Coordinates of C-alpha atoms in Angstrom, one line a residue:
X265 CA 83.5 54.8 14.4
X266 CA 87.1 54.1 15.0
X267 CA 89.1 53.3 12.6
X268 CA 90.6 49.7 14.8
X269 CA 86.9 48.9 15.0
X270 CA 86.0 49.5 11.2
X271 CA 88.6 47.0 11.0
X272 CA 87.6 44.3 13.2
X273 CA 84.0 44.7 11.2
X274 CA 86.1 44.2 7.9
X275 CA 87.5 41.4 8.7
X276 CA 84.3 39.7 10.3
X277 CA 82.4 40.4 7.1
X278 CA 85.3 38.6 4.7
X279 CA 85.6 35.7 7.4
X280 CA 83.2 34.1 9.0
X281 CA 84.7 32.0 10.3
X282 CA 87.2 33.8 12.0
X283 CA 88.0 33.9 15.6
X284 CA 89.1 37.0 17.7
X285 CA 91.9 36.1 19.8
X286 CA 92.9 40.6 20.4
X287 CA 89.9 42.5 21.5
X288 CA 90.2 43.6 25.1
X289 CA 92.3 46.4 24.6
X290 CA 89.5 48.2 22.6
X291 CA 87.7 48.0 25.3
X292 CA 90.0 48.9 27.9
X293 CA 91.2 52.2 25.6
X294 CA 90.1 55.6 27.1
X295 CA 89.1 57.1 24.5
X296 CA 86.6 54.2 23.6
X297 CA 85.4 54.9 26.8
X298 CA 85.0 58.3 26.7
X299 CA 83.0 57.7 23.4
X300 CA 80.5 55.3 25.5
X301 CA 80.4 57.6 28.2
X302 CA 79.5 60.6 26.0
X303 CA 76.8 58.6 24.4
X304 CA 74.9 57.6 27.3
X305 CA 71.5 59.4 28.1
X306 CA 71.9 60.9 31.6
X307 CA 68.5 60.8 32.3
X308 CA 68.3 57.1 32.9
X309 CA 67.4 55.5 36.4
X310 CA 71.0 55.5 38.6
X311 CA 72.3 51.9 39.6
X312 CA 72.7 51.1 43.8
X313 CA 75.3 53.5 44.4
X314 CA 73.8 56.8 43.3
X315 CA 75.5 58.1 40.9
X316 CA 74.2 59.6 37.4
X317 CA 76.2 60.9 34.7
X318 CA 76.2 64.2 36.1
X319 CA 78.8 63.1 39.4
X320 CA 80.7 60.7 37.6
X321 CA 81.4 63.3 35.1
X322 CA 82.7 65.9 37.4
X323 CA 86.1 63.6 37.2
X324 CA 85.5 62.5 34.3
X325 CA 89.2 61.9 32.8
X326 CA 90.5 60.4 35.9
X327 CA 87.5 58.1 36.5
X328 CA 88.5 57.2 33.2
X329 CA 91.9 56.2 33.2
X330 CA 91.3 54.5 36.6
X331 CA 88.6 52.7 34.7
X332 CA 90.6 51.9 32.2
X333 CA 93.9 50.7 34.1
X334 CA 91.5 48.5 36.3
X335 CA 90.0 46.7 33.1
X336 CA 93.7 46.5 31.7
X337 CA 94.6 44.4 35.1
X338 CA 91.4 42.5 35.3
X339 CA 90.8 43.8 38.4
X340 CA 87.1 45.5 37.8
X341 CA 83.9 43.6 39.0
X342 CA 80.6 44.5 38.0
X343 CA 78.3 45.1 40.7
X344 CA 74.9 44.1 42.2
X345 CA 72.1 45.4 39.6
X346 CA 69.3 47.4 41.3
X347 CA 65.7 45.9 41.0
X348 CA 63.0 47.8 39.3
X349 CA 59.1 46.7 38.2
X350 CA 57.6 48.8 35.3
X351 CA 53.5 47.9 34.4
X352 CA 53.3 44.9 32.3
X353 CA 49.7 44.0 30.8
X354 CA 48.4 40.7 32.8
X355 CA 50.9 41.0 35.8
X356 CA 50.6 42.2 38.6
X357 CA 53.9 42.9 39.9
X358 CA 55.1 44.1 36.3
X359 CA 57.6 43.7 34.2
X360 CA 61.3 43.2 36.3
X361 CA 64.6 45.1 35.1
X362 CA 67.6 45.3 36.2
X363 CA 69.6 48.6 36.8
X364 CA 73.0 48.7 36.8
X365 CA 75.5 51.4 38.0
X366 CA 76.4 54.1 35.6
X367 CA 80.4 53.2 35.6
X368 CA 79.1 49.3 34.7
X369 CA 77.0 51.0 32.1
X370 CA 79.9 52.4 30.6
X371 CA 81.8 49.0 30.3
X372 CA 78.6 47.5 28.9
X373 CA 78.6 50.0 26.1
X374 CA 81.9 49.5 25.5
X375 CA 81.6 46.0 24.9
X376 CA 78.2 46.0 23.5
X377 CA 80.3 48.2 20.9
X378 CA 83.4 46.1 19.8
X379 CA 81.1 43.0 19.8
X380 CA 78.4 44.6 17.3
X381 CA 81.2 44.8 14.9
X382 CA 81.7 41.2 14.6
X383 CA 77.8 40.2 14.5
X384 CA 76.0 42.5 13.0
X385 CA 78.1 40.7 9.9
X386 CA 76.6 37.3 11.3
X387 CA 73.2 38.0 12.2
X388 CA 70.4 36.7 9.5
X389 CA 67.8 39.3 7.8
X390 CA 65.7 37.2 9.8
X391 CA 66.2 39.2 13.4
X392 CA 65.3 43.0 13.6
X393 CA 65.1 43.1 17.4
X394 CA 67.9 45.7 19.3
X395 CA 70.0 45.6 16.1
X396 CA 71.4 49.4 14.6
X397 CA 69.0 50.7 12.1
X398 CA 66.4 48.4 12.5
X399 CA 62.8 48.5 14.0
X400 CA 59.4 46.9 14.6
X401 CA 58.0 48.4 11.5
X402 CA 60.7 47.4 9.1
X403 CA 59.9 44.0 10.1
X404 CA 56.0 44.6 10.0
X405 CA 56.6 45.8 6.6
X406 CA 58.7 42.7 5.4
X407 CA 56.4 40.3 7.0
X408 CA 53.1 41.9 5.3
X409 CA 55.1 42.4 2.3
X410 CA 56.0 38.3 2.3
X411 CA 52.3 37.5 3.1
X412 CA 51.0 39.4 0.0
X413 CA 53.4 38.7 -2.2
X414 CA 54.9 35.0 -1.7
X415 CA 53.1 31.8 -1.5
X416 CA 52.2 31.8 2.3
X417 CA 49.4 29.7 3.4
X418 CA 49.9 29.3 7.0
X419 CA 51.5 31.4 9.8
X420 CA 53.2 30.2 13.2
X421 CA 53.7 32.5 15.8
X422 CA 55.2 31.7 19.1
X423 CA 57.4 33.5 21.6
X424 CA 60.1 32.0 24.0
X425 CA 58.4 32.2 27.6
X426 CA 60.6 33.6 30.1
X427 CA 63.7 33.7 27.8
X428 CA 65.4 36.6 29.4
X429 CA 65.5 34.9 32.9
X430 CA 66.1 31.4 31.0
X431 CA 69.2 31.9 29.2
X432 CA 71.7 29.3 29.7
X433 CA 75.1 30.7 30.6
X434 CA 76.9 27.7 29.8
X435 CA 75.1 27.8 26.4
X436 CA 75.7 31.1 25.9
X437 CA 79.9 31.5 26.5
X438 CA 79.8 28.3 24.0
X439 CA 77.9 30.7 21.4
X440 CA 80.5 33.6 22.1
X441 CA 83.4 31.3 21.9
X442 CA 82.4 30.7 18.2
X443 CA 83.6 34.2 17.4
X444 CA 85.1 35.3 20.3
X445 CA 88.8 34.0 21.2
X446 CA 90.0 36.7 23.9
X447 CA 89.7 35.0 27.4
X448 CA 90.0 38.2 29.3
X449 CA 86.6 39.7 27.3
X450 CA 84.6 36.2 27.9
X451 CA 85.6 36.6 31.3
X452 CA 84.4 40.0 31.9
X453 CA 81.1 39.3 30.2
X454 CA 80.8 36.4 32.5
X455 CA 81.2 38.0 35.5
X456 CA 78.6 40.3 34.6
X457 CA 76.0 37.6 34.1
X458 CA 77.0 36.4 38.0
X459 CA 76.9 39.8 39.1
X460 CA 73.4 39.2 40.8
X461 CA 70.5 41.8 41.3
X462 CA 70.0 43.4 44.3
X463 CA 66.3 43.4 45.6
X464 CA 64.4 43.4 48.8
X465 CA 68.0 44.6 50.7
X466 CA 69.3 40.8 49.2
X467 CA 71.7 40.3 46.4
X468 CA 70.5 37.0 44.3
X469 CA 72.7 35.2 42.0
X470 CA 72.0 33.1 39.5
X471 CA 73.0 30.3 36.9
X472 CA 70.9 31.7 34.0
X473 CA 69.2 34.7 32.7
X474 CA 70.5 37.9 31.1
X475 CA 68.6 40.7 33.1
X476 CA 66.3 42.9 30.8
X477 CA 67.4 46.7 31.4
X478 CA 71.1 46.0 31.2
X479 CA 72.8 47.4 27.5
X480 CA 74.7 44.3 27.4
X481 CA 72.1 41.8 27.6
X482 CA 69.9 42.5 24.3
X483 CA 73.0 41.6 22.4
X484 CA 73.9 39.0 24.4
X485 CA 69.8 37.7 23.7
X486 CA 70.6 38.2 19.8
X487 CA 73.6 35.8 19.8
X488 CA 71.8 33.2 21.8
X489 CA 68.8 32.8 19.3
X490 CA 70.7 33.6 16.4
X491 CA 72.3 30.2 17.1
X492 CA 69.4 28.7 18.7
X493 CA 66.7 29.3 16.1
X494 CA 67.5 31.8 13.3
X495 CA 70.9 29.6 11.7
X496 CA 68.4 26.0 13.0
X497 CA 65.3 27.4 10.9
X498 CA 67.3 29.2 7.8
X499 CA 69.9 26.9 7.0
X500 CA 68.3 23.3 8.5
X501 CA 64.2 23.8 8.4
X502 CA 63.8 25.7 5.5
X503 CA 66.1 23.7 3.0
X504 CA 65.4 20.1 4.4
X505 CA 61.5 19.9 6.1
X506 CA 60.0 22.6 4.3
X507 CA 58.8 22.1 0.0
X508 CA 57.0 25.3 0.1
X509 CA 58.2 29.0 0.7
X510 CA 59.6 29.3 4.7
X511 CA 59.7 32.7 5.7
X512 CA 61.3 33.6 9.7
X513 CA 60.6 37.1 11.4
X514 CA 61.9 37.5 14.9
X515 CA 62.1 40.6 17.1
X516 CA 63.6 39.9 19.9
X517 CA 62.1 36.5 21.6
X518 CA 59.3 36.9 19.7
X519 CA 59.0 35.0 15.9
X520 CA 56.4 35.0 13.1
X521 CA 57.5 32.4 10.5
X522 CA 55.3 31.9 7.2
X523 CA 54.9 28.1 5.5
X524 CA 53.5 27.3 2.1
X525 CA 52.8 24.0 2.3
X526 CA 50.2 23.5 5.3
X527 CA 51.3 19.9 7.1
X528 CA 54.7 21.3 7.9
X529 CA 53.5 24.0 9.9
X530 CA 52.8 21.8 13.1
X531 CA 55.7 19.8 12.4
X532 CA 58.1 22.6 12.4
X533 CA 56.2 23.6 15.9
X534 CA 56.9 20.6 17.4
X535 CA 61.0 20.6 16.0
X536 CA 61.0 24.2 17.2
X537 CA 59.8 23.2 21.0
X538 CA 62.2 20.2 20.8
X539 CA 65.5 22.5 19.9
X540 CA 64.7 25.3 22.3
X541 CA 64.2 23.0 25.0
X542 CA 67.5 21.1 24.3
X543 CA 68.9 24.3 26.0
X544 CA 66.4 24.5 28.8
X545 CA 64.1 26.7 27.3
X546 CA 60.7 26.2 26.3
X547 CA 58.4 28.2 23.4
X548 CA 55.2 29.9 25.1
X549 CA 51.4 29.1 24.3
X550 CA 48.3 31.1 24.6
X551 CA 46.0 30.2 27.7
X552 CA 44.4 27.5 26.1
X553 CA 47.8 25.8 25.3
X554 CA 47.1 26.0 21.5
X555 CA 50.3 26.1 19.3
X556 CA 49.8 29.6 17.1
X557 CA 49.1 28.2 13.7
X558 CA 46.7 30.3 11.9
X559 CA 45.5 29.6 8.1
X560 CA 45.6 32.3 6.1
X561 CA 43.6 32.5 2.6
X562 CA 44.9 35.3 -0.1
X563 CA 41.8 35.0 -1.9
X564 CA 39.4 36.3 1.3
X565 CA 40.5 39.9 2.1
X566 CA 37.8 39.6 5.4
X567 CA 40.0 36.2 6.5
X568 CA 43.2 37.7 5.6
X569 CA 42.3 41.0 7.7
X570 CA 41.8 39.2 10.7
X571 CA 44.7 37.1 10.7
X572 CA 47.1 40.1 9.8
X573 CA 45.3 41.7 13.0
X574 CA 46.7 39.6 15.3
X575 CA 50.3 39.7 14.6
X576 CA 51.8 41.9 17.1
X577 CA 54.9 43.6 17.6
X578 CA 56.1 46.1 20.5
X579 CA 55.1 49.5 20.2
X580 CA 53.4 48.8 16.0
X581 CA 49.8 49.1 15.5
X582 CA 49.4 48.2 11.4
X583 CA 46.7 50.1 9.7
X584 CA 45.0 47.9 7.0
X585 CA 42.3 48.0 4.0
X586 CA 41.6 47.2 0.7
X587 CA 42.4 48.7 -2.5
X588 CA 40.3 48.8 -5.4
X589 CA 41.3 45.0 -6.5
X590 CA 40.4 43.7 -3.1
X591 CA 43.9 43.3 -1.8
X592 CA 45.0 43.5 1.9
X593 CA 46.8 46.5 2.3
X594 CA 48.7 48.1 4.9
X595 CA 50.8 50.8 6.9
X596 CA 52.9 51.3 10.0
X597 CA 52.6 54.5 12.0
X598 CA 55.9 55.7 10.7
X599 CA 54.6 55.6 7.4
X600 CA 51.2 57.2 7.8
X601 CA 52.4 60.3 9.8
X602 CA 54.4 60.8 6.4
X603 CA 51.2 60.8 4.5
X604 CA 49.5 63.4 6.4
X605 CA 46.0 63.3 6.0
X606 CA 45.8 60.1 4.4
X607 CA 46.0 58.4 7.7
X608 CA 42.7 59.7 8.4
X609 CA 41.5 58.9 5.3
X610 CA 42.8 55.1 6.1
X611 CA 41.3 55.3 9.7
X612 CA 37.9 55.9 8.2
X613 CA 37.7 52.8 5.3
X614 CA 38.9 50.6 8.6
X615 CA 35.7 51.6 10.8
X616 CA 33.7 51.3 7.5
X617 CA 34.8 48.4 6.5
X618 CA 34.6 46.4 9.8
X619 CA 31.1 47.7 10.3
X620 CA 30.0 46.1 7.3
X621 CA 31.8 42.8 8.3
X622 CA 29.8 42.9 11.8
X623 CA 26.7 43.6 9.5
X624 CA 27.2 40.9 7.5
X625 CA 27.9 38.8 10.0
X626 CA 24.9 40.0 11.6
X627 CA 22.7 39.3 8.9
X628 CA 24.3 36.0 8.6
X629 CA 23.1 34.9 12.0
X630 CA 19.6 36.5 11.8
X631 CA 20.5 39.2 13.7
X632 CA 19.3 42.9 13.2
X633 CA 22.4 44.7 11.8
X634 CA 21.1 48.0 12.4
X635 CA 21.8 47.5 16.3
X636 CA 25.4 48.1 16.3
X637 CA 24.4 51.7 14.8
X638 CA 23.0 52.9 17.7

């Protein structure tokens, strides 16, 4: 990291309060961009005009410093974003993403870079998603780690439907200008919000959203919420509404928070849905429209299990049991390809011990438990 940009991060961390007024010439300066250029993965899908990292690196130092003298000016625009549909469980068109041209990739980088320095010292403990050095299973650890070991009694899980097409812009430069002073960068990142996507031969343009595939935009999701519901719920819902323990885990658009004392639970729901859609927003339900507040018991492992089952996070399949007290246990992928052949060894009390839950259901019912053996 550069020694300017240690800097900027220095003085973040002593002041939070401070606002950056001098920023745009780190991103205009080559060698920054040379950094973010280098850094890229070539491999990537290629934006609407073609070009991979490969061609544009052919010239690489004058693309550069033409790069550069254009941002110094304020004469670069960010163009159209090229459409693309990945699979997506339970749609049929799939999941949309926007592709951008590889120069515009570099500029993202670029400020995706000097921006990190000032909010990575502002962001709660509370958000792991698209942050440096944190993943799915470091919150999946923290999050079993709170259940089992704090006073948790009920769980809330929701996500925000839609939030990556429903991000207010207007909302959003008001977030930034908390921390963020230099015209010329608010301007830039603005203009690449109202760059528009290019799909079906049409470019569309729009008022809100910051388009999923673009490096920019999972920062620019962080801020938003880190506003929106990570300062609301640690510094308003958790001192003044909540007796109990209150315990937030967010990844992204997706949030787990743990109560001790039951009754606030749906309260906090209902405050939740009521802040998120004060910026035009709104927090998504299951098909039946339920709110997800699940009870959770300590003292009934079985109860416990199943709850724990159905907290999800991308890409993290948990692997639980008991231990010889009857505690819930558990471990993340990560952490049982580091114990070799224990996995196996945890794979196996799992079946065993959710046959014998089936059988005692089973028996419970007056069923015969020896037909789920065949």
């Amino acid at each position: 990291m550069a020694t300017d940009l240690k800097r900027i991060r220095e003085k973040a961390s002593k002041n939070r309060n401070e606002v950056f007024t001098s920023l745009w010439h780190h991103v205009c300066d080559v060698d920054h961009l040379r950094v973010c250029y280098e850094t890229l993965d070539g491999k990537k899908a290629v934006g609407i005009d073609g070009v991979d990292k490969k061609v544009y690196g052919e010239n690489l130092e004058s693309n550069l410093k033409e790069l550069s003298a254009k941002l110094q000016r304020l004469g670069y625009r960010p163009q159209a974003k090229r459409r693309h549909y990945i699979p997506k469980a339970g749609s049929e068109k799939g999941r949309p993403l926007a592709i951008s041209n590889f120069e515009d990739k570099i500029v993202e980088k670029a400020i995706k870079v000097v921006l990190e320095q000032i909010y990575e010292e502002d962001f709660e403990d509370s958000s792991y998603g698209y942050r440096p050095g944190r993943t799915p299973h470091q919150c999946l650890d923290d999050l079993g780690r709170t259940i089992q070991q704090k006073r948790v009694s009920y769980v809330v899980e929701a996500d925000i439907r839609s939030f990556f097409d429903k991000v207010n812009h207007d909302w959003l430069m008001k977030f930034l200008g908390h921390r963020i002073g230099d015209k010329r960068l608010l301007r830039m990142i603005e203009r690449m919000l109202k760059a528009g996507i290019l799909e079906d031969g049409l470019v569309q343009t729009s008022e809100e959203g910051t388009p999923q595939g673009s490096i920019l935009s999972p920062l620019l999701s962080n801020i938003y919420l880190h506003y929106v519901l990570d300062l609301w719920f640690n510094k308003r819902v958790a001192p003044k509404w909540c007796k109990g323990g209150a315990y937030l885990f967010r990844y992204a658009d997706d949030f787990v928070a743990c109560f001790d004392v039951s009754w606030r639970s749906p309260r906090v729901h209902e405050l939740a849905e009521g802040q998120v859609r004060a910026i035009r927003t709104s927090l998504g339900r299951g098909k039946d429209e339920v709110p997800g507040i699940r009870a959770i018991c300590p003292r009934k492992c079985e109860e416990a299990r199943r709850e724990a089952r159905r907290v999800h996070l991308p890409g993290v399949r948990p692997l639980l049991w008991k231990d010889q007290g009857g505690l819930l246990q558990g471990q993340t992928p990560n952490q049982s390809q580091e114990t070799g052949s224990e996995s196996e060894e945890v794979h196996r009390v799992v079946q065993k011990e959710s046959l014998l839950d089936d059988q005692r259901a089973d028996v419970a019912s007056g069923e015969s438990p020896n037909r789920r053996l065949s």
